[in-house]
XYZ file of C-alpha atoms in Angstrom:
320
model
C -5.962 8.155 -5.897
C -4.749 9.354 -9.268
C -1.627 11.492 -9.171
C -2.501 15.061 -10.114
C 0.548 16.049 -12.105
C 3.817 15.882 -10.216
C 3.581 17.226 -6.665
C 7.198 16.490 -5.936
C 10.024 18.872 -5.107
C 12.357 16.885 -7.365
C 11.560 17.379 -11.037
C 13.310 16.581 -14.305
C 16.585 18.383 -14.829
C 16.479 20.377 -18.059
C 19.227 19.700 -20.605
C 19.970 16.415 -18.868
C 23.235 14.800 -19.931
C 23.996 11.512 -18.209
C 27.620 11.446 -19.379
C 28.315 14.936 -18.048
C 26.792 13.889 -14.709
C 29.004 10.802 -14.656
C 32.072 12.997 -15.149
C 30.959 15.247 -12.266
C 30.444 12.247 -9.994
C 33.783 10.720 -10.954
C 35.477 14.028 -10.276
C 33.762 14.224 -6.885
C 35.226 10.874 -5.863
C 38.716 11.206 -7.350
C 41.803 11.675 -5.258
C 41.858 12.456 -1.561
C 38.566 13.428 0.064
C 35.153 13.548 -1.497
C 33.307 16.526 -2.965
C 29.944 15.925 -1.290
C 28.490 19.174 -2.618
C 28.964 17.965 -6.193
C 27.282 14.644 -5.372
C 24.295 16.483 -3.863
C 24.163 18.885 -6.802
C 23.778 16.007 -9.241
C 21.732 13.387 -7.419
C 19.286 15.563 -5.478
C 18.305 17.383 -8.674
C 17.595 14.468 -10.987
C 14.474 12.350 -11.181
C 14.537 8.641 -10.400
C 14.411 7.894 -14.141
C 17.353 10.236 -14.800
C 19.354 8.651 -11.973
C 18.867 5.226 -13.566
C 20.401 6.570 -16.767
C 23.317 8.004 -14.787
C 23.857 4.581 -13.173
C 23.959 2.893 -16.594
C 26.291 5.518 -18.065
C 28.558 5.247 -15.012
C 28.836 1.477 -15.304
C 29.582 1.819 -19.003
C 32.261 4.487 -18.490
C 33.918 3.088 -15.371
C 33.065 -0.604 -15.373
C 31.900 -0.326 -11.781
C 28.646 0.143 -9.933
C 27.925 3.761 -8.960
C 26.230 2.743 -5.694
C 29.282 0.665 -4.702
C 31.675 3.519 -5.437
C 29.573 6.042 -3.522
C 29.202 3.604 -0.658
C 32.953 3.305 -0.283
C 33.298 7.111 -0.160
C 30.376 8.079 2.064
C 29.181 7.198 5.566
C 26.263 7.464 7.936
C 22.937 9.119 7.249
C 24.273 11.012 4.249
C 25.253 7.727 2.616
C 21.788 6.281 3.370
C 20.072 9.193 1.602
C 22.324 9.047 -1.466
C 22.001 5.274 -1.861
C 18.225 5.548 -1.426
C 18.066 8.125 -4.207
C 19.709 5.697 -6.618
C 17.044 3.020 -6.188
C 13.757 2.603 -8.028
C 10.795 3.037 -5.624
C 9.866 -0.654 -5.199
C 13.554 -1.527 -4.820
C 13.984 1.099 -2.111
C 10.849 -0.064 -0.299
C 11.938 -3.710 -0.467
C 15.390 -2.734 0.782
C 13.923 -0.799 3.696
C 11.585 -3.665 4.613
C 14.454 -6.141 4.486
C 16.540 -3.923 6.801
C 13.599 -3.487 9.154
C 13.469 -7.238 9.681
C 17.199 -7.994 9.710
C 18.869 -9.246 12.859
C 17.370 -9.050 16.320
C 14.264 -6.953 16.767
C 12.053 -5.458 14.089
C 11.530 -1.833 13.101
C 7.736 -2.141 13.016
C 7.376 1.533 12.098
C 8.973 0.790 8.734
C 6.579 -2.076 7.969
C 3.652 0.150 8.931
C 4.786 3.280 7.054
C 5.306 1.407 3.818
C 2.522 -1.171 3.792
C -0.228 1.151 5.041
C 0.510 3.857 2.476
C 1.248 2.086 -0.809
C -1.243 1.278 -3.564
C -1.980 -2.254 -4.811
C 0.342 -1.794 -7.798
C 3.103 -0.503 -5.541
C 2.732 -3.438 -3.140
C 2.771 -5.943 -5.997
C 5.979 -4.374 -7.310
C 7.555 -4.485 -3.827
C 6.538 -8.158 -3.447
C 8.160 -9.027 -6.800
C 11.414 -7.199 -6.025
C 11.616 -8.647 -2.525
C 11.220 -12.214 -3.796
C 13.776 -11.715 -6.536
C 16.379 -10.182 -4.237
C 15.891 -12.275 -1.111
C 14.829 -15.643 -2.504
C 11.799 -15.721 -0.246
C 8.493 -13.912 -0.267
C 7.933 -10.741 1.715
C 4.924 -12.453 3.267
C 7.129 -15.273 4.607
C 9.560 -12.706 6.007
C 6.755 -10.766 7.699
C 5.190 -13.921 9.118
C 8.560 -15.002 10.488
C 9.125 -11.624 12.101
C 5.771 -10.534 13.509
C 2.915 -12.207 15.346
C -0.727 -12.086 16.314
C -3.261 -9.708 14.858
C -0.536 -7.250 13.784
C 0.891 -9.971 11.547
C -2.565 -10.702 10.111
C -3.103 -7.041 9.186
C 0.271 -6.899 7.396
C -0.421 -10.160 5.548
C -3.780 -8.766 4.430
C -2.125 -5.572 3.157
C 0.515 -7.643 1.335
C -2.141 -9.407 -0.747
C -2.546 -6.051 -2.544
C -6.235 -6.800 -2.878
C -7.812 -3.616 -1.584
C -10.792 -2.420 -3.610
C -9.496 0.658 -5.458
C -12.747 1.660 -7.136
C -14.735 4.796 -6.252
C -17.930 2.930 -5.447
C -19.616 3.657 -2.146
C -22.240 1.146 -1.096
C -24.366 3.178 1.348
C -25.998 0.220 3.070
C -22.649 -1.577 3.355
C -20.970 1.560 4.752
C -23.588 1.781 7.494
C -23.208 -1.929 8.212
C -19.400 -1.653 8.288
C -19.586 1.221 10.773
C -21.996 -0.759 12.939
C -19.808 -3.878 12.735
C -16.741 -1.968 13.876
C -18.686 -0.275 16.653
C -20.044 -3.579 17.888
C -16.608 -5.182 17.588
C -15.003 -2.475 19.721
C -16.679 0.241 21.742
C -19.895 -1.691 22.282
C -18.404 -4.810 23.813
C -16.017 -6.110 26.417
C -12.783 -6.930 24.609
C -12.274 -6.142 20.966
C -12.949 -8.291 17.913
C -10.020 -7.033 15.850
C -10.808 -9.141 12.802
C -13.848 -6.951 12.090
C -11.565 -3.906 11.996
C -9.164 -5.741 9.681
C -11.901 -6.810 7.265
C -13.207 -3.278 6.883
C -9.965 -1.264 7.053
C -7.810 -3.498 4.838
C -10.339 -4.389 2.159
C -12.654 -1.447 1.390
C -11.859 1.418 -0.963
C -10.934 4.895 0.206
C -14.201 6.672 -0.651
C -16.218 3.938 1.006
C -14.064 4.104 4.142
C -14.454 7.878 4.450
C -18.203 7.237 4.444
C -17.756 4.480 7.077
C -15.796 6.915 9.281
C -18.608 9.510 9.059
C -21.182 6.892 9.913
C -19.036 5.567 12.744
C -18.911 9.003 14.325
C -22.705 9.225 14.191
C -23.140 5.875 15.902
C -20.410 6.135 18.513
C -20.037 9.892 18.999
C -16.298 9.441 18.427
C -13.813 9.598 15.597
C -12.643 6.142 14.609
C -9.049 7.110 15.512
C -10.128 7.735 19.123
C -11.787 4.340 19.331
C -8.739 2.594 17.902
C -6.594 4.302 20.553
C -8.987 3.214 23.309
C -9.453 -0.329 22.089
C -5.959 -1.299 20.984
C -2.317 -0.845 21.829
C 1.162 -1.295 20.425
C 1.811 -2.122 16.788
C -1.771 -3.115 16.085
C -2.991 0.297 17.193
C -0.236 1.916 15.104
C -1.035 0.032 11.914
C -4.808 0.622 12.121
C -4.238 4.334 12.836
C -1.834 4.543 9.891
C -4.395 2.976 7.550
C -7.135 5.373 8.706
C -4.845 8.399 8.393
C -3.640 7.369 4.928
C -7.247 7.007 3.814
C -8.148 10.439 5.150
C -5.075 12.206 3.755
C -1.819 10.481 2.935
C 0.163 13.732 2.859
C -1.025 14.635 6.379
C 0.019 11.141 7.515
C 3.557 11.693 6.187
C 3.706 15.214 7.649
C 2.866 13.801 11.065
C 5.443 11.014 10.730
C 8.101 13.594 9.816
C 7.128 15.828 12.729
C 7.288 12.973 15.219
C 10.637 11.835 13.837
C 12.140 15.214 14.747
C 10.279 16.611 17.724
C 11.671 16.133 21.209
C 15.037 14.594 21.941
C 16.949 12.908 19.186
C 15.887 12.269 15.623
C 14.511 9.040 14.210
C 16.691 9.280 11.130
C 15.403 6.065 9.551
C 11.892 7.563 9.336
C 13.085 10.998 8.223
C 15.283 9.547 5.461
C 12.686 7.062 4.236
C 9.956 9.674 3.815
C 12.182 12.387 2.318
C 13.662 9.962 -0.218
C 10.480 8.099 -1.131
C 8.125 11.094 -1.405
C 10.474 13.689 -2.960
C 9.178 13.033 -6.436
C 5.577 12.221 -5.555
C 3.925 14.597 -3.070
C 6.581 16.462 -1.080
C 5.009 19.843 -1.982
C 1.733 18.734 -0.393
C 3.475 17.151 2.607
C 5.252 20.493 3.220
C 1.962 22.392 2.976
C 0.313 19.996 5.437
C 3.258 20.254 7.802
C 2.965 24.040 7.902
C -0.803 23.880 8.275
C -0.765 21.366 11.147
C 2.317 22.513 13.065
C 2.630 26.187 12.136
C 6.299 25.752 11.231
C 7.970 24.797 7.985
C 9.345 21.338 7.381
C 12.486 23.096 6.129
C 13.062 24.805 9.490
C 12.545 21.518 11.343
C 15.075 19.657 9.195
C 17.508 22.544 9.455
C 17.312 22.607 13.236
C 17.494 18.848 13.653
C 20.239 17.685 11.301
C 23.724 18.785 10.318
C 26.460 18.592 7.702
C 25.994 17.056 4.267
C 23.077 15.043 5.596
C 21.263 18.298 6.355
C 22.241 19.755 2.986
C 20.843 16.885 0.942
C 17.604 16.712 2.960
C 17.055 20.456 2.538
C 17.537 20.062 -1.237
C 14.947 17.271 -1.261
C 12.669 19.462 0.829
C 12.975 22.103 -1.898
C 13.396 25.353 0.041
C 11.157 26.894 2.690
């Protein structure tokens, strides 16, 4: 999908002056205490490209790394947001994936959110950064950390080989829908490979056609069949792929909603989406959120977070 202009809440700061920003940031970290408001004022209102220039100017002026200095001043979720804002998109994604697989247990939601929603170019960039920074391929890391059919779906997504053309092959779409139906609803047990082959390989337009056809054959939306036929991470990753194909912004709106509704907040999900989509499609995610849930994303964040963490997220959200 081609980006239609910039649908982000974060846009280029006019009259940008990297050196002036460096002075503001230095001032915010000088002496006792930290001026978090000044840090938010600068970093939440600059584009990723502008932040890279601030990082270079900071290193030149101070002889130290801006991220390191901020890290020693800040803590918790607020620190996570600020450090995320300083990274280029593939670097942030690779960093998040690495963290999701560190230590005992795996944050599968992170693997799913990122790998199901990124384009081929984005996945190739993430693969390159991951290899460079961790000395081993992302595929090796994923294989070492996941298993079964879930692992196979992630490995397929990591090849970054999805057809990204606009071509819909009618006969193939009908066959694909039939294959999935026969692999799932129409038989005892599920042949998940058939789902993988269709959902991880075909282009978006073709898949939308497959989903229509599937509904005709089975009388059900494909999402409902996936929920009936599968469970756990495999169900989650297939649902994420289908939802991203239908409407990526609605997928992110739902992830944000679920991260905040009910008891407690899944901050890792909230932070990852707010940071990674702020400059891409946050305006559309907000519109979807309001449309689906009848409440603003802004009001949800406001009611669910606090302190400087809340302040920076609300800036990234860009008002009601």
